[in-house]
PDB file of C-alpha atoms and ligand atoms in Angstrom:
ATOM      1  CA  UNK Z   7       0.205   0.158  -0.050  1.00 59.00           C
ATOM      2  CA  UNK Z   8       1.300   3.542  -0.940  1.00 76.00           C
ATOM      3  CA  UNK Z   9       2.290   5.276   1.815  1.00 86.00           C
ATOM      4  CA  UNK Z  10       0.031   8.157   2.754  1.00 92.00           C
ATOM      5  CA  UNK Z  11       0.389  11.149   4.637  1.00 97.00           C
ATOM      6  CA  UNK Z  12      -2.212  12.193   6.961  1.00 98.00           C
ATOM      7  CA  UNK Z  13      -2.664  15.264   9.189  1.00 98.00           C
ATOM      8  CA  UNK Z  14      -5.217  15.030  12.235  1.00 98.00           C
ATOM      9  CA  UNK Z  15      -6.228  17.879  13.885  1.00 98.00           C
ATOM     10  CA  UNK Z  16      -7.028  17.058  18.088  1.00 98.00           C
ATOM     11  CA  UNK Z  17      -6.252  15.080  20.182  1.00 98.00           C
ATOM     12  CA  UNK Z  18      -8.611  13.718  22.402  1.00 96.00           C
ATOM     13  CA  UNK Z  19      -9.784   9.905  22.400  1.00 96.00           C
ATOM     14  CA  UNK Z  20     -10.620  10.093  19.067  1.00 97.00           C
ATOM     15  CA  UNK Z  21      -8.331  11.800  17.292  1.00 98.00           C
ATOM     16  CA  UNK Z  22      -5.359   9.795  19.303  1.00 98.00           C
ATOM     17  CA  UNK Z  23      -6.622   6.964  18.215  1.00 97.00           C
ATOM     18  CA  UNK Z  24      -7.076   7.597  14.477  1.00 97.00           C
ATOM     19  CA  UNK Z  25      -3.437   8.969  14.342  1.00 98.00           C
ATOM     20  CA  UNK Z  26      -1.334   6.062  16.325  1.00 97.00           C
ATOM     21  CA  UNK Z  27      -4.044   3.673  14.362  1.00 95.00           C
ATOM     22  CA  UNK Z  28      -2.776   5.444  10.797  1.00 96.00           C
ATOM     23  CA  UNK Z  29       0.924   5.649  12.087  1.00 95.00           C
ATOM     24  CA  UNK Z  30       1.726   1.769  13.200  1.00 93.00           C
ATOM     25  CA  UNK Z  31      -0.611   0.782   9.507  1.00 90.00           C
ATOM     26  CA  UNK Z  32       3.278   2.658   8.198  1.00 93.00           C
ATOM     27  CA  UNK Z  33       1.787   6.022   6.961  1.00 94.00           C
ATOM     28  CA  UNK Z  34       3.346   9.349   7.412  1.00 97.00           C
ATOM     29  CA  UNK Z  35       1.089  11.411  10.487  1.00 98.00           C
ATOM     30  CA  UNK Z  36       1.772  14.576  11.531  1.00 98.00           C
ATOM     31  CA  UNK Z  37      -0.811  15.210  14.476  1.00 98.00           C
ATOM     32  CA  UNK Z  38      -1.964  18.773  16.045  1.00 98.00           C
ATOM     33  CA  UNK Z  39      -3.480  20.131  18.973  1.00 98.00           C
ATOM     34  CA  UNK Z  40      -3.323  23.789  20.538  1.00 97.00           C
ATOM     35  CA  UNK Z  41      -3.001  22.070  23.563  1.00 97.00           C
ATOM     36  CA  UNK Z  42       0.074  21.336  24.921  1.00 96.00           C
ATOM     37  CA  UNK Z  43       0.174  18.248  26.968  1.00 97.00           C
ATOM     38  CA  UNK Z  44      -1.775  16.626  24.376  1.00 96.00           C
ATOM     39  CA  UNK Z  45       0.817  17.403  21.980  1.00 97.00           C
ATOM     40  CA  UNK Z  46       2.990  15.948  24.311  1.00 97.00           C
ATOM     41  CA  UNK Z  47       1.454  12.690  24.991  1.00 97.00           C
ATOM     42  CA  UNK Z  48       1.598  11.818  21.496  1.00 97.00           C
ATOM     43  CA  UNK Z  49       5.044  12.838  20.040  1.00 96.00           C
ATOM     44  CA  UNK Z  50       6.481   9.471  20.450  1.00 96.00           C
ATOM     45  CA  UNK Z  51       3.769   7.934  18.536  1.00 97.00           C
ATOM     46  CA  UNK Z  52       3.765  10.140  15.186  1.00 98.00           C
ATOM     47  CA  UNK Z  53       5.375  11.134  12.510  1.00 98.00           C
ATOM     48  CA  UNK Z  54       5.564  15.116  13.819  1.00 97.00           C
ATOM     49  CA  UNK Z  55       3.100  16.614  16.276  1.00 98.00           C
ATOM     50  CA  UNK Z  56       2.373  20.701  16.359  1.00 97.00           C
ATOM     51  CA  UNK Z  57       0.973  22.843  19.170  1.00 97.00           C
ATOM     52  CA  UNK Z  58      -1.780  24.735  16.092  1.00 96.00           C
ATOM     53  CA  UNK Z  59      -4.628  26.513  16.801  1.00 97.00           C
ATOM     54  CA  UNK Z  60      -6.320  24.699  13.596  1.00 98.00           C
ATOM     55  CA  UNK Z  61      -9.572  27.980  12.944  1.00 97.00           C
ATOM     56  CA  UNK Z  62      -6.725  29.831  12.359  1.00 97.00           C
ATOM     57  CA  UNK Z  63      -5.991  29.038   7.918  1.00 97.00           C
ATOM     58  CA  UNK Z  64      -2.652  30.847   7.793  1.00 97.00           C
ATOM     59  CA  UNK Z  65      -1.497  28.690  10.225  1.00 97.00           C
ATOM     60  CA  UNK Z  66      -2.915  25.341   8.768  1.00 97.00           C
ATOM     61  CA  UNK Z  67      -1.370  26.769   5.381  1.00 97.00           C
ATOM     62  CA  UNK Z  68       2.454  26.989   6.967  1.00 96.00           C
ATOM     63  CA  UNK Z  69       2.231  23.412   8.058  1.00 96.00           C
ATOM     64  CA  UNK Z  70       1.072  22.716   4.360  1.00 97.00           C
ATOM     65  CA  UNK Z  71      -1.837  21.686   4.914  1.00 97.00           C
ATOM     66  CA  UNK Z  72      -3.053  21.182   0.748  1.00 97.00           C
ATOM     67  CA  UNK Z  73       0.143  18.787   0.188  1.00 97.00           C
ATOM     68  CA  UNK Z  74      -1.802  16.045   2.921  1.00 98.00           C
ATOM     69  CA  UNK Z  75      -3.640  13.424   1.087  1.00 97.00           C
ATOM     70  CA  UNK Z  76      -6.215  13.035   3.988  1.00 98.00           C
ATOM     71  CA  UNK Z  77      -6.881  16.171   6.839  1.00 98.00           C
ATOM     72  CA  UNK Z  78      -8.665  14.268   9.974  1.00 98.00           C
ATOM     73  CA  UNK Z  79     -11.078  17.145  11.642  1.00 98.00           C
ATOM     74  CA  UNK Z  80     -11.327  14.753  15.518  1.00 98.00           C
ATOM     75  CA  UNK Z  81     -12.766  18.110  17.751  1.00 97.00           C
ATOM     76  CA  UNK Z  82     -15.688  17.083  19.019  1.00 91.00           C
ATOM     77  CA  UNK Z  83     -17.184  18.907  21.885  1.00 92.00           C
ATOM     78  CA  UNK Z  84     -16.708  22.210  20.872  1.00 96.00           C
ATOM     79  CA  UNK Z  85     -18.478  22.706  17.350  1.00 97.00           C
ATOM     80  CA  UNK Z  86     -17.173  25.834  16.354  1.00 97.00           C
ATOM     81  CA  UNK Z  87     -14.011  24.843  16.888  1.00 98.00           C
ATOM     82  CA  UNK Z  88     -14.761  22.069  14.792  1.00 98.00           C
ATOM     83  CA  UNK Z  89     -16.973  24.567  11.831  1.00 98.00           C
ATOM     84  CA  UNK Z  90     -13.828  26.549  11.466  1.00 98.00           C
ATOM     85  CA  UNK Z  91     -11.444  24.423  11.716  1.00 98.00           C
ATOM     86  CA  UNK Z  92     -12.992  22.592   8.628  1.00 98.00           C
ATOM     87  CA  UNK Z  93     -13.626  25.630   6.917  1.00 98.00           C
ATOM     88  CA  UNK Z  94     -10.509  27.070   7.322  1.00 98.00           C
ATOM     89  CA  UNK Z  95      -9.209  23.827   6.042  1.00 98.00           C
ATOM     90  CA  UNK Z  96     -10.941  23.644   2.787  1.00 97.00           C
ATOM     91  CA  UNK Z  97      -9.996  27.951   2.368  1.00 97.00           C
ATOM     92  CA  UNK Z  98      -6.157  26.107   2.856  1.00 97.00           C
ATOM     93  CA  UNK Z  99      -6.399  23.704   0.483  1.00 97.00           C
ATOM     94  CA  UNK Z 100      -6.742  20.615   1.897  1.00 97.00           C
ATOM     95  CA  UNK Z 101      -7.457  18.026  -0.736  1.00 97.00           C
ATOM     96  CA  UNK Z 102      -9.516  15.517   1.709  1.00 97.00           C
ATOM     97  CA  UNK Z 103     -11.308  16.525   5.126  1.00 98.00           C
ATOM     98  CA  UNK Z 104     -13.084  14.287   7.273  1.00 98.00           C
ATOM     99  CA  UNK Z 105     -14.886  15.725  10.175  1.00 98.00           C
ATOM    100  CA  UNK Z 106     -16.083  14.119  13.048  1.00 97.00           C
ATOM    101  CA  UNK Z 107     -19.372  15.402  14.082  1.00 97.00           C
ATOM    102  CA  UNK Z 108     -21.452  15.146  17.418  1.00 95.00           C
ATOM    103  CA  UNK Z 109     -25.092  15.358  16.259  1.00 95.00           C
ATOM    104  CA  UNK Z 110     -26.746  15.282  13.297  1.00 95.00           C
ATOM    105  CA  UNK Z 111     -27.337  18.936  12.863  1.00 96.00           C
ATOM    106  CA  UNK Z 112     -22.927  18.967  13.351  1.00 97.00           C
ATOM    107  CA  UNK Z 113     -22.878  16.789   9.945  1.00 96.00           C
ATOM    108  CA  UNK Z 114     -24.943  18.744   8.076  1.00 96.00           C
ATOM    109  CA  UNK Z 115     -23.685  22.224   8.629  1.00 97.00           C
ATOM    110  CA  UNK Z 116     -19.669  20.379   8.345  1.00 97.00           C
ATOM    111  CA  UNK Z 117     -21.577  18.777   4.435  1.00 96.00           C
ATOM    112  CA  UNK Z 118     -22.288  22.212   3.506  1.00 96.00           C
ATOM    113  CA  UNK Z 119     -19.233  24.182   4.296  1.00 97.00           C
ATOM    114  CA  UNK Z 120     -17.214  21.779   2.397  1.00 96.00           C
ATOM    115  CA  UNK Z 121     -16.094  18.085   4.300  1.00 97.00           C
ATOM    116  CA  UNK Z 122     -15.201  14.969   2.087  1.00 97.00           C
ATOM    117  CA  UNK Z 123     -16.559  12.655   4.371  1.00 96.00           C
ATOM    118  CA  UNK Z 124     -18.503  12.753   8.365  1.00 96.00           C
ATOM    119  CA  UNK Z 125     -18.743  10.829  10.544  1.00 96.00           C
ATOM    120  CA  UNK Z 126     -20.767  10.382  13.886  1.00 96.00           C
ATOM    121  CA  UNK Z 127     -18.459   7.699  16.107  1.00 95.00           C
ATOM    122  CA  UNK Z 128     -21.271   7.451  18.725  1.00 94.00           C
ATOM    123  CA  UNK Z 129     -24.290   6.755  16.537  1.00 93.00           C
ATOM    124  CA  UNK Z 130     -22.500   4.697  14.070  1.00 90.00           C
ATOM    125  CA  UNK Z 131     -20.557   2.240  16.198  1.00 91.00           C
ATOM    126  CA  UNK Z 132     -24.228   2.150  18.034  1.00 92.00           C
ATOM    127  CA  UNK Z 133     -26.207   1.572  14.353  1.00 87.00           C
ATOM    128  CA  UNK Z 134     -23.410  -1.246  13.497  1.00 83.00           C
ATOM    129  CA  UNK Z 135     -23.252  -2.677  17.253  1.00 89.00           C
ATOM    130  CA  UNK Z 136     -26.948  -2.950  17.033  1.00 88.00           C
ATOM    131  CA  UNK Z 137     -26.931  -4.589  13.692  1.00 81.00           C
ATOM    132  CA  UNK Z 138     -23.801  -6.954  14.827  1.00 82.00           C
ATOM    133  CA  UNK Z 139     -26.697  -8.036  17.364  1.00 88.00           C
ATOM    134  CA  UNK Z 140     -29.260  -9.646  15.126  1.00 83.00           C
ATOM    135  CA  UNK Z 141     -26.878 -10.796  12.594  1.00 77.00           C
ATOM    136  CA  UNK Z 142     -23.800 -12.000  13.858  1.00 77.00           C
ATOM    137  CA  UNK Z 143     -23.083 -12.716  10.994  1.00 72.00           C
ATOM    138  CA  UNK Z 144     -22.807 -10.059   9.020  1.00 71.00           C
ATOM    139  CA  UNK Z 145     -19.681  -8.946   7.898  1.00 70.00           C
ATOM    140  CA  UNK Z 146     -19.702  -4.966   9.150  1.00 67.00           C
ATOM    141  CA  UNK Z 147     -15.784  -4.704   9.479  1.00 63.00           C
ATOM    142  CA  UNK Z 148     -16.218  -3.877   5.970  1.00 67.00           C
ATOM    143  CA  UNK Z 149     -17.370  -0.946   4.956  1.00 64.00           C
ATOM    144  CA  UNK Z 150     -19.625  -0.285   2.221  1.00 72.00           C
ATOM    145  CA  UNK Z 151     -21.523   2.941   3.459  1.00 69.00           C
ATOM    146  CA  UNK Z 152     -24.669   2.645   5.461  1.00 66.00           C
ATOM    147  CA  UNK Z 153     -26.358   1.369   3.573  1.00 80.00           C
ATOM    148  CA  UNK Z 154     -24.888  -1.702   2.595  1.00 84.00           C
ATOM    149  CA  UNK Z 155     -24.504  -5.012   3.470  1.00 85.00           C
ATOM    150  CA  UNK Z 156     -22.124  -8.729   3.243  1.00 88.00           C
ATOM    151  CA  UNK Z 157     -23.972 -11.125   5.202  1.00 88.00           C
ATOM    152  CA  UNK Z 158     -24.609 -15.281   5.718  1.00 89.00           C
ATOM    153  CA  UNK Z 159     -28.089 -16.464   4.572  1.00 92.00           C
ATOM    154  CA  UNK Z 160     -29.179 -19.967   6.181  1.00 92.00           C
ATOM    155  CA  UNK Z 161     -30.201 -21.692   3.540  1.00 94.00           C
ATOM    156  CA  UNK Z 162     -33.908 -23.211   3.652  1.00 92.00           C
ATOM    157  CA  UNK Z 163     -36.177 -24.667   2.727  1.00 91.00           C
ATOM    158  CA  UNK Z 164     -37.677 -22.013   0.824  1.00 92.00           C
ATOM    159  CA  UNK Z 165     -34.105 -21.191  -0.837  1.00 94.00           C
ATOM    160  CA  UNK Z 166     -33.066 -24.643  -2.627  1.00 94.00           C
ATOM    161  CA  UNK Z 167     -32.354 -25.253  -6.416  1.00 95.00           C
ATOM    162  CA  UNK Z 168     -29.904 -23.557  -8.736  1.00 96.00           C
ATOM    163  CA  UNK Z 169     -28.569 -20.098  -8.261  1.00 96.00           C
ATOM    164  CA  UNK Z 170     -30.636 -19.442 -12.040  1.00 96.00           C
ATOM    165  CA  UNK Z 171     -34.353 -20.095 -10.454  1.00 96.00           C
ATOM    166  CA  UNK Z 172     -33.404 -18.674  -7.616  1.00 96.00           C
ATOM    167  CA  UNK Z 173     -32.817 -15.574  -9.434  1.00 95.00           C
ATOM    168  CA  UNK Z 174     -31.937 -13.925  -5.878  1.00 96.00           C
ATOM    169  CA  UNK Z 175     -30.443 -10.528  -7.564  1.00 95.00           C
ATOM    170  CA  UNK Z 176     -33.886  -9.945 -10.186  1.00 95.00           C
ATOM    171  CA  UNK Z 177     -36.416 -11.137  -6.947  1.00 95.00           C
ATOM    172  CA  UNK Z 178     -34.812  -9.557  -3.712  1.00 95.00           C
ATOM    173  CA  UNK Z 179     -31.693  -7.175  -5.522  1.00 95.00           C
ATOM    174  CA  UNK Z 180     -28.818  -9.121  -3.765  1.00 95.00           C
ATOM    175  CA  UNK Z 181     -25.687 -10.747  -5.643  1.00 94.00           C
ATOM    176  CA  UNK Z 182     -24.359 -13.758  -4.319  1.00 95.00           C
ATOM    177  CA  UNK Z 183     -20.832 -13.451  -3.789  1.00 94.00           C
ATOM    178  CA  UNK Z 184     -19.926 -17.079  -2.367  1.00 95.00           C
ATOM    179  CA  UNK Z 185     -21.811 -20.300  -1.766  1.00 96.00           C
ATOM    180  CA  UNK Z 186     -20.708 -22.591   1.137  1.00 94.00           C
ATOM    181  CA  UNK Z 187     -21.104 -25.937   1.224  1.00 93.00           C
ATOM    182  CA  UNK Z 188     -20.402 -28.153   4.804  1.00 89.00           C
ATOM    183  CA  UNK Z 189     -16.648 -27.126   4.679  1.00 86.00           C
ATOM    184  CA  UNK Z 190     -16.201 -26.250   0.953  1.00 91.00           C
ATOM    185  CA  UNK Z 191     -16.170 -22.540  -0.185  1.00 92.00           C
ATOM    186  CA  UNK Z 192     -17.428 -21.675  -3.606  1.00 92.00           C
ATOM    187  CA  UNK Z 193     -16.217 -18.259  -4.674  1.00 92.00           C
ATOM    188  CA  UNK Z 194     -18.031 -16.837  -7.202  1.00 87.00           C
ATOM    189  CA  UNK Z 195     -20.756 -19.441  -7.889  1.00 94.00           C
ATOM    190  CA  UNK Z 196     -22.336 -19.741 -11.085  1.00 93.00           C
ATOM    191  CA  UNK Z 197     -26.188 -19.749 -12.143  1.00 94.00           C
ATOM    192  CA  UNK Z 198     -26.167 -23.418 -12.744  1.00 94.00           C
ATOM    193  CA  UNK Z 199     -24.382 -24.810  -9.165  1.00 95.00           C
ATOM    194  CA  UNK Z 200     -27.392 -25.874  -6.827  1.00 96.00           C
ATOM    195  CA  UNK Z 201     -28.279 -24.438  -3.343  1.00 96.00           C
ATOM    196  CA  UNK Z 202     -29.671 -26.919  -0.964  1.00 95.00           C
ATOM    197  CA  UNK Z 203     -31.219 -26.828   2.539  1.00 92.00           C
ATOM    198  CA  UNK Z 204     -28.368 -25.623   5.242  1.00 91.00           C
ATOM    199  CA  UNK Z 205     -25.959 -24.381   2.452  1.00 95.00           C
ATOM    200  CA  UNK Z 206     -24.705 -20.951   3.147  1.00 94.00           C
ATOM    201  CA  UNK Z 207     -24.958 -17.909   0.856  1.00 95.00           C
ATOM    202  CA  UNK Z 208     -22.697 -15.194   1.279  1.00 94.00           C
ATOM    203  CA  UNK Z 209     -24.475 -12.050  -0.428  1.00 94.00           C
ATOM    204  CA  UNK Z 210     -24.366  -7.927  -0.635  1.00 93.00           C
ATOM    205  CA  UNK Z 211     -27.060  -5.886  -0.836  1.00 92.00           C
ATOM    206  CA  UNK Z 212     -28.645  -2.629   0.103  1.00 90.00           C
ATOM    207  CA  UNK Z 213     -29.379  -3.572   3.672  1.00 84.00           C
ATOM    208  CA  UNK Z 214     -33.415  -2.784   2.682  1.00 87.00           C
ATOM    209  CA  UNK Z 215     -33.004  -6.415   0.274  1.00 92.00           C
ATOM    210  CA  UNK Z 216     -30.706  -8.040   2.108  1.00 90.00           C
ATOM    211  CA  UNK Z 217     -33.130  -7.659   5.324  1.00 87.00           C
ATOM    212  CA  UNK Z 218     -35.944  -8.315   3.157  1.00 91.00           C
ATOM    213  CA  UNK Z 219     -33.836 -11.889   1.886  1.00 93.00           C
ATOM    214  CA  UNK Z 220     -33.374 -12.726   5.311  1.00 89.00           C
ATOM    215  CA  UNK Z 221     -37.078 -12.097   5.807  1.00 88.00           C
ATOM    216  CA  UNK Z 222     -38.148 -14.611   3.358  1.00 91.00           C
ATOM    217  CA  UNK Z 223     -35.364 -17.259   4.113  1.00 90.00           C
ATOM    218  CA  UNK Z 224     -36.709 -17.490   7.460  1.00 83.00           C
ATOM    219  CA  UNK Z 225     -40.258 -17.042   7.451  1.00 77.00           C
ATOM    220  CA  UNK Z 226     -40.408 -21.802   6.928  1.00 58.00           C
TER     221      UNK Z 226
HETATM  222  P1  LIG H  11     -13.287  12.601  22.599  1.00 56.97           P
HETATM  223  O1  LIG H  11     -12.276  12.367  21.070  1.00 56.97           O
HETATM  224  O2  LIG H  11     -11.976  12.715  23.796  1.00 56.97           O
HETATM  225  O3  LIG H  11     -14.057  11.842  22.705  1.00 56.97           O
HETATM  226  P2  LIG H  11     -13.702  15.136  21.666  1.00 56.97           P
HETATM  227  O4  LIG H  11     -13.814  14.804  20.672  1.00 56.97           O
HETATM  228  O5  LIG H  11     -15.053  15.559  22.411  1.00 56.97           O
HETATM  229  O6  LIG H  11     -13.913  13.929  22.105  1.00 56.97           O
HETATM  230  P3  LIG H  11     -12.301  17.040  22.338  1.00 56.97           P
HETATM  231  O7  LIG H  11     -12.150  17.009  24.075  1.00 56.97           O
HETATM  232  O8  LIG H  11     -13.576  18.562  21.941  1.00 56.97           O
HETATM  233  O9  LIG H  11     -12.677  15.913  22.142  1.00 56.97           O
HETATM  234  O10 LIG H  11     -11.811  17.567  21.624  1.00 56.97           O
HETATM  235  C1  LIG H  11     -10.531  17.364  20.782  1.00 56.97           C
HETATM  236  C2  LIG H  11      -9.490  17.885  20.776  1.00 56.97           C
HETATM  237  O11 LIG H  11      -9.299  19.326  19.839  1.00 56.97           O
HETATM  238  C3  LIG H  11      -8.909  18.761  22.327  1.00 56.97           C
HETATM  239  O12 LIG H  11      -7.537  17.716  22.839  1.00 56.97           O
HETATM  240  C4  LIG H  11      -8.515  19.794  21.939  1.00 56.97           C
HETATM  241  O13 LIG H  11      -7.808  20.733  22.821  1.00 56.97           O
HETATM  242  C5  LIG H  11      -8.670  20.187  20.352  1.00 56.97           C
HETATM  243  N1  LIG H  11      -8.715  21.715  20.044  1.00 56.97           N
HETATM  244  C6  LIG H  11      -9.892  22.107  20.546  1.00 56.97           C
HETATM  245  N2  LIG H  11     -10.249  23.058  19.570  1.00 56.97           N
HETATM  246  C7  LIG H  11      -9.035  23.093  19.393  1.00 56.97           C
HETATM  247  C8  LIG H  11      -8.063  24.344  17.868  1.00 56.97           C
HETATM  248  N3  LIG H  11      -8.932  25.118  17.597  1.00 56.97           N
HETATM  249  N4  LIG H  11      -7.037  23.928  16.706  1.00 56.97           N
HETATM  250  C9  LIG H  11      -6.716  22.534  17.749  1.00 56.97           C
HETATM  251  N5  LIG H  11      -7.088  21.514  18.896  1.00 56.97           N
HETATM  252  C10 LIG H  11      -8.144  22.274  18.875  1.00 56.97           C
END
């Protein structure tokens, strides 16, 4: 993987986790915060640190913000500083800005002022946990965006026959990407492959279409 350059702004728990993990994964990470103790705490765990007020556009330009592949604005509770920093980062030439929002209203404002991606860690993690509890076999570590999922569907009597006859793509809008028969796995199965009760299908689709298929399979 190409070594990327990241700028992480705001070194609370979230920003620190993002910055140190990117560094551990072999990337170049500059981490900044306006508080000296936060900068000191992380200095041996990233490439460079700096004490900067990130709402200051000229200060961001001075650290070469336009040279970073991704800028992460990890300021949460101080909504004003979060928004001003995002505006300053975009105005100073940041290419791709990912922001943390504490609520939906802040997310909308951040998108309006130019954030390329907004995450809501508490909300997003809550949604993922709930889905995982209900569907333990969904592969939610593969991020397809919030509207899509890859799940395992256990074939019941209602899901038996060749993939051609089952016609799951047209009926439910899902794509079968693997078929498991006991310990055997068939990747990208063919239309003639037959599904029997107790086989497992690995399918990808929108949450809605996947739910429809799961409900259909379970409603014996
Ligand atoms: P956590 O990430 O710990 O869950 P949080 O997202 O609420 O919490 P905050 O404590 O609000 O995090 O702030 C994150 C960091 O951002 C703090 O270390 C704070 O010093 C820093 N910060 C806030 N405003 C600025 C700013 N204008 N410039 C640079 N850093 C800032």
